JSON list of C-alpha atoms and ligand atoms in Angstrom, two decimals:
[
{"chain": "A", "resi": 741, "resn": "UNK", "atom": "CA", "xyz": [22.87, 11.59, -58.33]},
{"chain": "A", "resi": 742, "resn": "UNK", "atom": "CA", "xyz": [26.37, 12.28, -60.08]},
{"chain": "A", "resi": 743, "resn": "UNK", "atom": "CA", "xyz": [28.61, 11.96, -56.96]},
{"chain": "A", "resi": 744, "resn": "UNK", "atom": "CA", "xyz": [26.53, 9.14, -56.12]},
{"chain": "A", "resi": 745, "resn": "UNK", "atom": "CA", "xyz": [26.80, 7.53, -59.83]},
{"chain": "A", "resi": 746, "resn": "UNK", "atom": "CA", "xyz": [30.55, 8.45, -59.65]},
{"chain": "A", "resi": 747, "resn": "UNK", "atom": "CA", "xyz": [31.19, 6.58, -56.71]},
{"chain": "A", "resi": 748, "resn": "UNK", "atom": "CA", "xyz": [29.13, 3.17, -58.22]},
{"chain": "A", "resi": 749, "resn": "UNK", "atom": "CA", "xyz": [31.53, 2.68, -60.98]},
{"chain": "A", "resi": 750, "resn": "UNK", "atom": "CA", "xyz": [34.27, -0.20, -61.06]},
{"chain": "A", "resi": 751, "resn": "UNK", "atom": "CA", "xyz": [37.35, 1.28, -62.32]},
{"chain": "A", "resi": 752, "resn": "UNK", "atom": "CA", "xyz": [40.90, 0.24, -61.08]},
{"chain": "A", "resi": 753, "resn": "UNK", "atom": "CA", "xyz": [41.62, 3.86, -60.16]},
{"chain": "A", "resi": 754, "resn": "UNK", "atom": "CA", "xyz": [38.44, 4.78, -58.03]},
{"chain": "A", "resi": 755, "resn": "UNK", "atom": "CA", "xyz": [37.51, 8.43, -58.41]},
{"chain": "A", "resi": 756, "resn": "UNK", "atom": "CA", "xyz": [36.52, 10.54, -55.88]},
{"chain": "A", "resi": 757, "resn": "UNK", "atom": "CA", "xyz": [33.70, 12.76, -56.54]},
{"chain": "A", "resi": 758, "resn": "UNK", "atom": "CA", "xyz": [33.04, 15.74, -53.99]},
{"chain": "A", "resi": 759, "resn": "UNK", "atom": "CA", "xyz": [30.31, 18.77, -54.39]},
{"chain": "A", "resi": 760, "resn": "UNK", "atom": "CA", "xyz": [32.14, 21.70, -55.70]},
{"chain": "A", "resi": 761, "resn": "UNK", "atom": "CA", "xyz": [30.79, 24.99, -53.98]},
{"chain": "A", "resi": 762, "resn": "UNK", "atom": "CA", "xyz": [34.08, 27.12, -53.43]},
{"chain": "A", "resi": 763, "resn": "UNK", "atom": "CA", "xyz": [37.22, 28.20, -55.98]},
{"chain": "A", "resi": 764, "resn": "UNK", "atom": "CA", "xyz": [39.07, 26.32, -53.21]},
{"chain": "A", "resi": 765, "resn": "UNK", "atom": "CA", "xyz": [36.99, 23.00, -54.17]},
{"chain": "A", "resi": 766, "resn": "UNK", "atom": "CA", "xyz": [37.54, 23.45, -57.71]},
{"chain": "A", "resi": 767, "resn": "UNK", "atom": "CA", "xyz": [40.87, 23.88, -57.79]},
{"chain": "A", "resi": 768, "resn": "UNK", "atom": "CA", "xyz": [41.62, 20.63, -56.64]},
{"chain": "A", "resi": 769, "resn": "UNK", "atom": "CA", "xyz": [39.67, 18.53, -59.47]},
{"chain": "A", "resi": 770, "resn": "UNK", "atom": "CA", "xyz": [40.65, 16.92, -62.17]},
{"chain": "A", "resi": 771, "resn": "UNK", "atom": "CA", "xyz": [37.27, 16.94, -64.06]},
{"chain": "A", "resi": 772, "resn": "UNK", "atom": "CA", "xyz": [34.13, 18.65, -63.31]},
{"chain": "A", "resi": 773, "resn": "UNK", "atom": "CA", "xyz": [30.21, 17.73, -64.30]},
{"chain": "A", "resi": 774, "resn": "UNK", "atom": "CA", "xyz": [27.97, 20.52, -64.40]},
{"chain": "A", "resi": 775, "resn": "UNK", "atom": "CA", "xyz": [24.48, 19.15, -63.19]},
{"chain": "A", "resi": 776, "resn": "UNK", "atom": "CA", "xyz": [21.39, 20.12, -64.49]},
{"chain": "A", "resi": 777, "resn": "UNK", "atom": "CA", "xyz": [18.36, 22.39, -62.68]},
{"chain": "A", "resi": 778, "resn": "UNK", "atom": "CA", "xyz": [18.46, 26.17, -63.78]},
{"chain": "A", "resi": 779, "resn": "UNK", "atom": "CA", "xyz": [21.25, 27.65, -66.34]},
{"chain": "A", "resi": 780, "resn": "UNK", "atom": "CA", "xyz": [20.38, 31.10, -65.17]},
{"chain": "A", "resi": 781, "resn": "UNK", "atom": "CA", "xyz": [20.58, 30.23, -61.29]},
{"chain": "A", "resi": 782, "resn": "UNK", "atom": "CA", "xyz": [23.46, 28.31, -61.68]},
{"chain": "A", "resi": 783, "resn": "UNK", "atom": "CA", "xyz": [25.57, 31.24, -63.54]},
{"chain": "A", "resi": 784, "resn": "UNK", "atom": "CA", "xyz": [24.30, 33.60, -60.98]},
{"chain": "A", "resi": 785, "resn": "UNK", "atom": "CA", "xyz": [25.26, 31.56, -57.75]},
{"chain": "A", "resi": 786, "resn": "UNK", "atom": "CA", "xyz": [28.59, 30.58, -59.39]},
{"chain": "A", "resi": 787, "resn": "UNK", "atom": "CA", "xyz": [29.31, 34.56, -59.63]},
{"chain": "A", "resi": 788, "resn": "UNK", "atom": "CA", "xyz": [27.71, 34.94, -56.06]},
{"chain": "A", "resi": 789, "resn": "UNK", "atom": "CA", "xyz": [30.17, 32.52, -54.81]},
{"chain": "A", "resi": 790, "resn": "UNK", "atom": "CA", "xyz": [33.61, 33.87, -56.39]},
{"chain": "A", "resi": 791, "resn": "UNK", "atom": "CA", "xyz": [33.30, 30.63, -58.92]},
{"chain": "A", "resi": 792, "resn": "UNK", "atom": "CA", "xyz": [32.68, 32.00, -62.14]},
{"chain": "A", "resi": 793, "resn": "UNK", "atom": "CA", "xyz": [36.13, 33.04, -63.39]},
{"chain": "A", "resi": 794, "resn": "UNK", "atom": "CA", "xyz": [37.71, 29.94, -61.69]},
{"chain": "A", "resi": 795, "resn": "UNK", "atom": "CA", "xyz": [35.39, 27.92, -63.89]},
{"chain": "A", "resi": 796, "resn": "UNK", "atom": "CA", "xyz": [36.07, 29.90, -66.80]},
{"chain": "A", "resi": 797, "resn": "UNK", "atom": "CA", "xyz": [39.82, 29.41, -66.32]},
{"chain": "A", "resi": 798, "resn": "UNK", "atom": "CA", "xyz": [39.26, 25.44, -65.64]},
{"chain": "A", "resi": 799, "resn": "UNK", "atom": "CA", "xyz": [37.46, 24.34, -68.64]},
{"chain": "A", "resi": 800, "resn": "UNK", "atom": "CA", "xyz": [40.33, 26.14, -70.61]},
{"chain": "A", "resi": 801, "resn": "UNK", "atom": "CA", "xyz": [42.29, 23.51, -69.29]},
{"chain": "A", "resi": 802, "resn": "UNK", "atom": "CA", "xyz": [40.46, 20.58, -67.74]},
{"chain": "A", "resi": 803, "resn": "UNK", "atom": "CA", "xyz": [37.71, 18.16, -68.70]},
{"chain": "A", "resi": 804, "resn": "UNK", "atom": "CA", "xyz": [34.02, 19.09, -68.08]},
{"chain": "A", "resi": 805, "resn": "UNK", "atom": "CA", "xyz": [30.58, 17.52, -68.83]},
{"chain": "A", "resi": 806, "resn": "UNK", "atom": "CA", "xyz": [27.70, 19.53, -68.58]},
{"chain": "A", "resi": 807, "resn": "UNK", "atom": "CA", "xyz": [24.13, 17.78, -68.15]},
{"chain": "A", "resi": 808, "resn": "UNK", "atom": "CA", "xyz": [21.02, 19.76, -69.39]},
{"chain": "A", "resi": 809, "resn": "UNK", "atom": "CA", "xyz": [21.44, 23.29, -67.60]},
{"chain": "A", "resi": 810, "resn": "UNK", "atom": "CA", "xyz": [25.03, 22.34, -67.45]},
{"chain": "A", "resi": 811, "resn": "UNK", "atom": "CA", "xyz": [25.27, 21.87, -71.12]},
{"chain": "A", "resi": 812, "resn": "UNK", "atom": "CA", "xyz": [24.14, 25.16, -71.50]},
{"chain": "A", "resi": 813, "resn": "UNK", "atom": "CA", "xyz": [26.54, 26.69, -69.31]},
{"chain": "A", "resi": 814, "resn": "UNK", "atom": "CA", "xyz": [28.94, 24.92, -71.74]},
{"chain": "A", "resi": 815, "resn": "UNK", "atom": "CA", "xyz": [27.79, 26.06, -74.98]},
{"chain": "A", "resi": 816, "resn": "UNK", "atom": "CA", "xyz": [29.30, 29.14, -76.91]},
{"chain": "A", "resi": 817, "resn": "UNK", "atom": "CA", "xyz": [25.86, 30.86, -77.38]},
{"chain": "A", "resi": 818, "resn": "UNK", "atom": "CA", "xyz": [22.41, 30.64, -76.04]},
{"chain": "A", "resi": 819, "resn": "UNK", "atom": "CA", "xyz": [19.20, 31.25, -77.43]},
{"chain": "A", "resi": 820, "resn": "UNK", "atom": "CA", "xyz": [16.00, 31.99, -75.54]},
{"chain": "A", "resi": 821, "resn": "UNK", "atom": "CA", "xyz": [18.00, 33.39, -72.34]},
{"chain": "A", "resi": 822, "resn": "UNK", "atom": "CA", "xyz": [16.03, 34.95, -69.42]},
{"chain": "A", "resi": 823, "resn": "UNK", "atom": "CA", "xyz": [15.95, 39.04, -69.16]},
{"chain": "A", "resi": 824, "resn": "UNK", "atom": "CA", "xyz": [19.40, 40.21, -68.72]},
{"chain": "A", "resi": 825, "resn": "UNK", "atom": "CA", "xyz": [21.63, 37.68, -70.26]},
{"chain": "A", "resi": 826, "resn": "UNK", "atom": "CA", "xyz": [23.23, 34.64, -69.39]},
{"chain": "A", "resi": 827, "resn": "UNK", "atom": "CA", "xyz": [26.90, 34.32, -68.45]},
{"chain": "A", "resi": 828, "resn": "UNK", "atom": "CA", "xyz": [28.41, 31.45, -70.12]},
{"chain": "A", "resi": 829, "resn": "UNK", "atom": "CA", "xyz": [31.70, 29.39, -69.80]},
{"chain": "A", "resi": 830, "resn": "UNK", "atom": "CA", "xyz": [31.87, 28.50, -73.68]},
{"chain": "A", "resi": 831, "resn": "UNK", "atom": "CA", "xyz": [33.77, 25.43, -73.58]},
{"chain": "A", "resi": 832, "resn": "UNK", "atom": "CA", "xyz": [31.74, 23.49, -76.56]},
{"chain": "A", "resi": 833, "resn": "UNK", "atom": "CA", "xyz": [31.24, 25.96, -79.67]},
{"chain": "A", "resi": 834, "resn": "UNK", "atom": "CA", "xyz": [27.78, 25.16, -80.56]},
{"chain": "A", "resi": 835, "resn": "UNK", "atom": "CA", "xyz": [25.00, 27.36, -80.10]},
{"chain": "A", "resi": 836, "resn": "UNK", "atom": "CA", "xyz": [21.89, 26.00, -77.81]},
{"chain": "A", "resi": 837, "resn": "UNK", "atom": "CA", "xyz": [18.42, 26.79, -77.09]},
{"chain": "A", "resi": 838, "resn": "UNK", "atom": "CA", "xyz": [17.29, 26.85, -73.65]},
{"chain": "A", "resi": 839, "resn": "UNK", "atom": "CA", "xyz": [13.70, 24.88, -72.98]},
{"chain": "A", "resi": 840, "resn": "UNK", "atom": "CA", "xyz": [13.63, 24.28, -76.86]},
{"chain": "A", "resi": 841, "resn": "UNK", "atom": "CA", "xyz": [11.35, 20.83, -76.74]},
{"chain": "A", "resi": 842, "resn": "UNK", "atom": "CA", "xyz": [8.66, 22.55, -74.35]},
{"chain": "A", "resi": 843, "resn": "UNK", "atom": "CA", "xyz": [7.89, 23.26, -71.19]},
{"chain": "A", "resi": 844, "resn": "UNK", "atom": "CA", "xyz": [8.14, 21.08, -68.20]},
{"chain": "A", "resi": 845, "resn": "UNK", "atom": "CA", "xyz": [5.09, 19.02, -69.39]},
{"chain": "A", "resi": 846, "resn": "UNK", "atom": "CA", "xyz": [6.94, 18.35, -72.85]},
{"chain": "A", "resi": 847, "resn": "UNK", "atom": "CA", "xyz": [9.23, 15.92, -70.65]},
{"chain": "A", "resi": 848, "resn": "UNK", "atom": "CA", "xyz": [10.11, 12.71, -72.00]},
{"chain": "A", "resi": 849, "resn": "UNK", "atom": "CA", "xyz": [12.15, 9.34, -72.15]},
{"chain": "A", "resi": 850, "resn": "UNK", "atom": "CA", "xyz": [13.67, 8.02, -75.34]},
{"chain": "A", "resi": 851, "resn": "UNK", "atom": "CA", "xyz": [16.16, 5.04, -75.66]},
{"chain": "A", "resi": 852, "resn": "UNK", "atom": "CA", "xyz": [19.05, 6.15, -77.53]},
{"chain": "A", "resi": 853, "resn": "UNK", "atom": "CA", "xyz": [21.81, 4.45, -78.86]},
{"chain": "A", "resi": 854, "resn": "UNK", "atom": "CA", "xyz": [25.16, 5.72, -78.18]},
{"chain": "A", "resi": 855, "resn": "UNK", "atom": "CA", "xyz": [28.16, 5.78, -80.08]},
{"chain": "A", "resi": 856, "resn": "UNK", "atom": "CA", "xyz": [31.46, 4.88, -78.30]},
{"chain": "A", "resi": 857, "resn": "UNK", "atom": "CA", "xyz": [29.64, 3.26, -75.45]},
{"chain": "A", "resi": 858, "resn": "UNK", "atom": "CA", "xyz": [29.87, 0.14, -73.24]},
{"chain": "A", "resi": 859, "resn": "UNK", "atom": "CA", "xyz": [27.71, -2.62, -74.64]},
{"chain": "A", "resi": 860, "resn": "UNK", "atom": "CA", "xyz": [26.43, -0.36, -77.40]},
{"chain": "A", "resi": 861, "resn": "UNK", "atom": "CA", "xyz": [23.67, -2.79, -78.49]},
{"chain": "A", "resi": 862, "resn": "UNK", "atom": "CA", "xyz": [21.88, -1.85, -74.86]},
{"chain": "A", "resi": 863, "resn": "UNK", "atom": "CA", "xyz": [20.06, 1.51, -75.73]},
{"chain": "A", "resi": 864, "resn": "UNK", "atom": "CA", "xyz": [20.49, 4.19, -72.76]},
{"chain": "A", "resi": 865, "resn": "UNK", "atom": "CA", "xyz": [17.35, 5.88, -71.59]},
{"chain": "A", "resi": 866, "resn": "UNK", "atom": "CA", "xyz": [17.88, 9.62, -71.81]},
{"chain": "A", "resi": 867, "resn": "UNK", "atom": "CA", "xyz": [15.58, 11.73, -69.51]},
{"chain": "A", "resi": 868, "resn": "UNK", "atom": "CA", "xyz": [14.65, 15.19, -71.31]},
{"chain": "A", "resi": 869, "resn": "UNK", "atom": "CA", "xyz": [13.55, 17.48, -68.62]},
{"chain": "A", "resi": 870, "resn": "UNK", "atom": "CA", "xyz": [12.97, 20.96, -70.15]},
{"chain": "A", "resi": 871, "resn": "UNK", "atom": "CA", "xyz": [16.04, 20.05, -72.13]},
{"chain": "A", "resi": 872, "resn": "UNK", "atom": "CA", "xyz": [17.79, 22.57, -74.21]},
{"chain": "A", "resi": 873, "resn": "UNK", "atom": "CA", "xyz": [18.05, 21.81, -78.05]},
{"chain": "A", "resi": 874, "resn": "UNK", "atom": "CA", "xyz": [21.44, 22.01, -80.17]},
{"chain": "A", "resi": 875, "resn": "UNK", "atom": "CA", "xyz": [20.95, 24.25, -82.76]},
{"chain": "A", "resi": 876, "resn": "UNK", "atom": "CA", "xyz": [24.07, 24.66, -84.61]},
{"chain": "A", "resi": 877, "resn": "UNK", "atom": "CA", "xyz": [27.61, 23.25, -84.51]},
{"chain": "A", "resi": 878, "resn": "UNK", "atom": "CA", "xyz": [30.60, 25.39, -85.32]},
{"chain": "A", "resi": 879, "resn": "UNK", "atom": "CA", "xyz": [32.44, 25.02, -88.39]},
{"chain": "A", "resi": 880, "resn": "UNK", "atom": "CA", "xyz": [35.52, 26.65, -87.62]},
{"chain": "A", "resi": 881, "resn": "UNK", "atom": "CA", "xyz": [38.94, 24.83, -88.92]},
{"chain": "A", "resi": 882, "resn": "UNK", "atom": "CA", "xyz": [40.62, 26.05, -85.89]},
{"chain": "A", "resi": 883, "resn": "UNK", "atom": "CA", "xyz": [37.89, 24.17, -83.36]},
{"chain": "A", "resi": 884, "resn": "UNK", "atom": "CA", "xyz": [38.62, 20.66, -82.13]},
{"chain": "A", "resi": 885, "resn": "UNK", "atom": "CA", "xyz": [36.01, 18.40, -84.11]},
{"chain": "A", "resi": 886, "resn": "UNK", "atom": "CA", "xyz": [32.69, 17.65, -82.58]},
{"chain": "A", "resi": 887, "resn": "UNK", "atom": "CA", "xyz": [31.97, 14.02, -82.34]},
{"chain": "A", "resi": 888, "resn": "UNK", "atom": "CA", "xyz": [28.31, 13.15, -82.44]},
{"chain": "A", "resi": 889, "resn": "UNK", "atom": "CA", "xyz": [27.50, 10.74, -79.72]},
{"chain": "A", "resi": 890, "resn": "UNK", "atom": "CA", "xyz": [23.55, 10.22, -79.54]},
{"chain": "A", "resi": 891, "resn": "UNK", "atom": "CA", "xyz": [20.79, 11.88, -81.62]},
{"chain": "A", "resi": 892, "resn": "UNK", "atom": "CA", "xyz": [17.05, 11.26, -81.05]},
{"chain": "A", "resi": 893, "resn": "UNK", "atom": "CA", "xyz": [15.81, 9.11, -83.90]},
{"chain": "A", "resi": 894, "resn": "UNK", "atom": "CA", "xyz": [13.32, 10.79, -86.06]},
{"chain": "A", "resi": 895, "resn": "UNK", "atom": "CA", "xyz": [10.48, 8.64, -85.57]},
{"chain": "A", "resi": 896, "resn": "UNK", "atom": "CA", "xyz": [10.66, 9.67, -81.57]},
{"chain": "A", "resi": 897, "resn": "UNK", "atom": "CA", "xyz": [10.87, 13.66, -82.11]},
{"chain": "A", "resi": 898, "resn": "UNK", "atom": "CA", "xyz": [8.48, 15.09, -79.75]},
{"chain": "A", "resi": 899, "resn": "UNK", "atom": "CA", "xyz": [5.84, 17.10, -81.42]},
{"chain": "A", "resi": 900, "resn": "UNK", "atom": "CA", "xyz": [7.69, 20.51, -81.22]},
{"chain": "A", "resi": 901, "resn": "UNK", "atom": "CA", "xyz": [10.50, 19.11, -83.47]},
{"chain": "A", "resi": 902, "resn": "UNK", "atom": "CA", "xyz": [8.69, 16.48, -85.74]},
{"chain": "A", "resi": 903, "resn": "UNK", "atom": "CA", "xyz": [9.38, 16.30, -89.13]},
{"chain": "A", "resi": 904, "resn": "UNK", "atom": "CA", "xyz": [13.21, 17.01, -88.40]},
{"chain": "A", "resi": 905, "resn": "UNK", "atom": "CA", "xyz": [15.89, 15.55, -90.97]},
{"chain": "A", "resi": 906, "resn": "UNK", "atom": "CA", "xyz": [18.00, 12.70, -89.07]},
{"chain": "A", "resi": 907, "resn": "UNK", "atom": "CA", "xyz": [20.99, 15.15, -90.07]},
{"chain": "A", "resi": 908, "resn": "UNK", "atom": "CA", "xyz": [19.72, 18.45, -88.27]},
{"chain": "A", "resi": 909, "resn": "UNK", "atom": "CA", "xyz": [21.74, 19.33, -85.14]},
{"chain": "A", "resi": 910, "resn": "UNK", "atom": "CA", "xyz": [18.62, 19.83, -83.16]},
{"chain": "A", "resi": 911, "resn": "UNK", "atom": "CA", "xyz": [18.34, 15.88, -83.06]},
{"chain": "A", "resi": 912, "resn": "UNK", "atom": "CA", "xyz": [21.85, 15.71, -81.40]},
{"chain": "A", "resi": 913, "resn": "UNK", "atom": "CA", "xyz": [21.42, 15.20, -77.67]},
{"chain": "A", "resi": 914, "resn": "UNK", "atom": "CA", "xyz": [24.85, 14.10, -76.82]},
{"chain": "A", "resi": 915, "resn": "UNK", "atom": "CA", "xyz": [28.25, 15.02, -78.24]},
{"chain": "A", "resi": 916, "resn": "UNK", "atom": "CA", "xyz": [32.04, 15.61, -77.38]},
{"chain": "A", "resi": 917, "resn": "UNK", "atom": "CA", "xyz": [34.38, 18.22, -78.17]},
{"chain": "A", "resi": 918, "resn": "UNK", "atom": "CA", "xyz": [38.04, 17.08, -77.18]},
{"chain": "A", "resi": 919, "resn": "UNK", "atom": "CA", "xyz": [37.99, 16.71, -73.34]},
{"chain": "A", "resi": 920, "resn": "UNK", "atom": "CA", "xyz": [34.65, 17.83, -72.96]},
{"chain": "A", "resi": 921, "resn": "UNK", "atom": "CA", "xyz": [31.29, 15.95, -73.06]},
{"chain": "A", "resi": 922, "resn": "UNK", "atom": "CA", "xyz": [27.64, 17.33, -73.42]},
{"chain": "A", "resi": 923, "resn": "UNK", "atom": "CA", "xyz": [24.28, 15.80, -72.83]},
{"chain": "A", "resi": 924, "resn": "UNK", "atom": "CA", "xyz": [21.62, 17.34, -72.87]},
{"chain": "A", "resi": 925, "resn": "UNK", "atom": "CA", "xyz": [19.15, 14.54, -71.11]},
{"chain": "A", "resi": 926, "resn": "UNK", "atom": "CA", "xyz": [20.04, 13.66, -67.17]},
{"chain": "A", "resi": 927, "resn": "UNK", "atom": "CA", "xyz": [22.06, 10.60, -67.41]},
{"chain": "A", "resi": 928, "resn": "UNK", "atom": "CA", "xyz": [22.43, 10.44, -63.41]},
{"chain": "A", "resi": 929, "resn": "UNK", "atom": "CA", "xyz": [18.67, 10.02, -63.13]},
{"chain": "A", "resi": 930, "resn": "UNK", "atom": "CA", "xyz": [18.76, 6.46, -64.05]},
{"chain": "A", "resi": 931, "resn": "UNK", "atom": "CA", "xyz": [20.69, 3.58, -62.84]},
{"chain": "A", "resi": 932, "resn": "UNK", "atom": "CA", "xyz": [22.71, 3.24, -65.81]},
{"chain": "A", "resi": 933, "resn": "UNK", "atom": "CA", "xyz": [26.32, 4.74, -64.95]},
{"chain": "A", "resi": 934, "resn": "UNK", "atom": "CA", "xyz": [27.86, 4.47, -68.75]},
{"chain": "A", "resi": 935, "resn": "UNK", "atom": "CA", "xyz": [27.67, 7.99, -69.43]},
{"chain": "A", "resi": 936, "resn": "UNK", "atom": "CA", "xyz": [29.83, 8.61, -66.01]},
{"chain": "A", "resi": 937, "resn": "UNK", "atom": "CA", "xyz": [32.05, 5.43, -66.94]},
{"chain": "A", "resi": 938, "resn": "UNK", "atom": "CA", "xyz": [32.63, 7.54, -70.42]},
{"chain": "A", "resi": 939, "resn": "UNK", "atom": "CA", "xyz": [33.30, 10.65, -68.88]},
{"chain": "A", "resi": 940, "resn": "UNK", "atom": "CA", "xyz": [35.88, 9.70, -66.50]},
{"chain": "A", "resi": 941, "resn": "UNK", "atom": "CA", "xyz": [37.51, 6.86, -68.55]},
{"chain": "A", "resi": 942, "resn": "UNK", "atom": "CA", "xyz": [37.70, 8.37, -71.57]},
{"chain": "A", "resi": 943, "resn": "UNK", "atom": "CA", "xyz": [37.73, 12.30, -70.77]},
{"chain": "A", "resi": 944, "resn": "UNK", "atom": "CA", "xyz": [39.41, 12.44, -67.14]},
{"chain": "A", "resi": 945, "resn": "UNK", "atom": "CA", "xyz": [41.49, 9.55, -66.68]},
{"chain": "A", "resi": 946, "resn": "UNK", "atom": "CA", "xyz": [43.23, 9.90, -70.46]},
{"chain": "A", "resi": 947, "resn": "UNK", "atom": "CA", "xyz": [43.94, 13.63, -69.69]},
{"chain": "A", "resi": 948, "resn": "UNK", "atom": "CA", "xyz": [45.92, 13.33, -66.27]},
{"chain": "B", "resi": 2193, "resn": "LIG", "atom": "N1", "xyz": [16.94, 19.83, -66.54]},
{"chain": "B", "resi": 2193, "resn": "LIG", "atom": "C1", "xyz": [17.42, 20.75, -67.08]},
{"chain": "B", "resi": 2193, "resn": "LIG", "atom": "O1", "xyz": [18.51, 20.96, -66.28]},
{"chain": "B", "resi": 2193, "resn": "LIG", "atom": "C2", "xyz": [16.54, 22.23, -67.12]},
{"chain": "B", "resi": 2193, "resn": "LIG", "atom": "C3", "xyz": [17.15, 23.12, -67.79]},
{"chain": "B", "resi": 2193, "resn": "LIG", "atom": "C4", "xyz": [16.43, 24.71, -67.64]},
{"chain": "B", "resi": 2193, "resn": "LIG", "atom": "N2", "xyz": [15.44, 24.49, -68.80]},
{"chain": "B", "resi": 2193, "resn": "LIG", "atom": "C5", "xyz": [17.36, 25.68, -68.13]},
{"chain": "B", "resi": 2193, "resn": "LIG", "atom": "O2", "xyz": [17.58, 26.59, -68.88]},
{"chain": "B", "resi": 2193, "resn": "LIG", "atom": "O3", "xyz": [18.30, 26.24, -67.19]}
]
């Protein structure tokens, strides 16, 4: 779905999206999208295919966007990892909780207003499927500042988080830290390609 979305973009430079399964394929990329799925399994498969260490090096120099499980992999630390722990790429200085909104049946869709997005008056429909919850943003002055792009509106918080203050980090569902992008939901499951355009335009093309 991510690949199809990138190929639908009409930009002057037409990006080519390939599926990355080997270190050789990763080596030719200018940016990477880590999709949703199951973060422990993604990390395990990355290790088995010899991609884990190349990925750790990749995030140090190139832009990466993580959606849902991909967002967990990009975090500095995770709460609720499976027994045996969880490999992380630690590209973005946040801590995150797996399945923080509840189980599969608590999946939901919410219209989001997104900072800096094209046609920002049109809400972006966030599809949340066993999504992670951002717990904390790093406050270290050495870190590149984190820019919050979207929050769940207080009145639309799911029951697990109702009553939260608007400024609570748990309401953050999209953010950017330097060249990296993170969404706890799945933009690739909607026909709206604005997040893909944002990543390609502002995170990838601006760094090559
Ligand atoms: N939709 C998703 O990517 C779910 C993520 C999954 N809950 C995990 O912990 O990795």
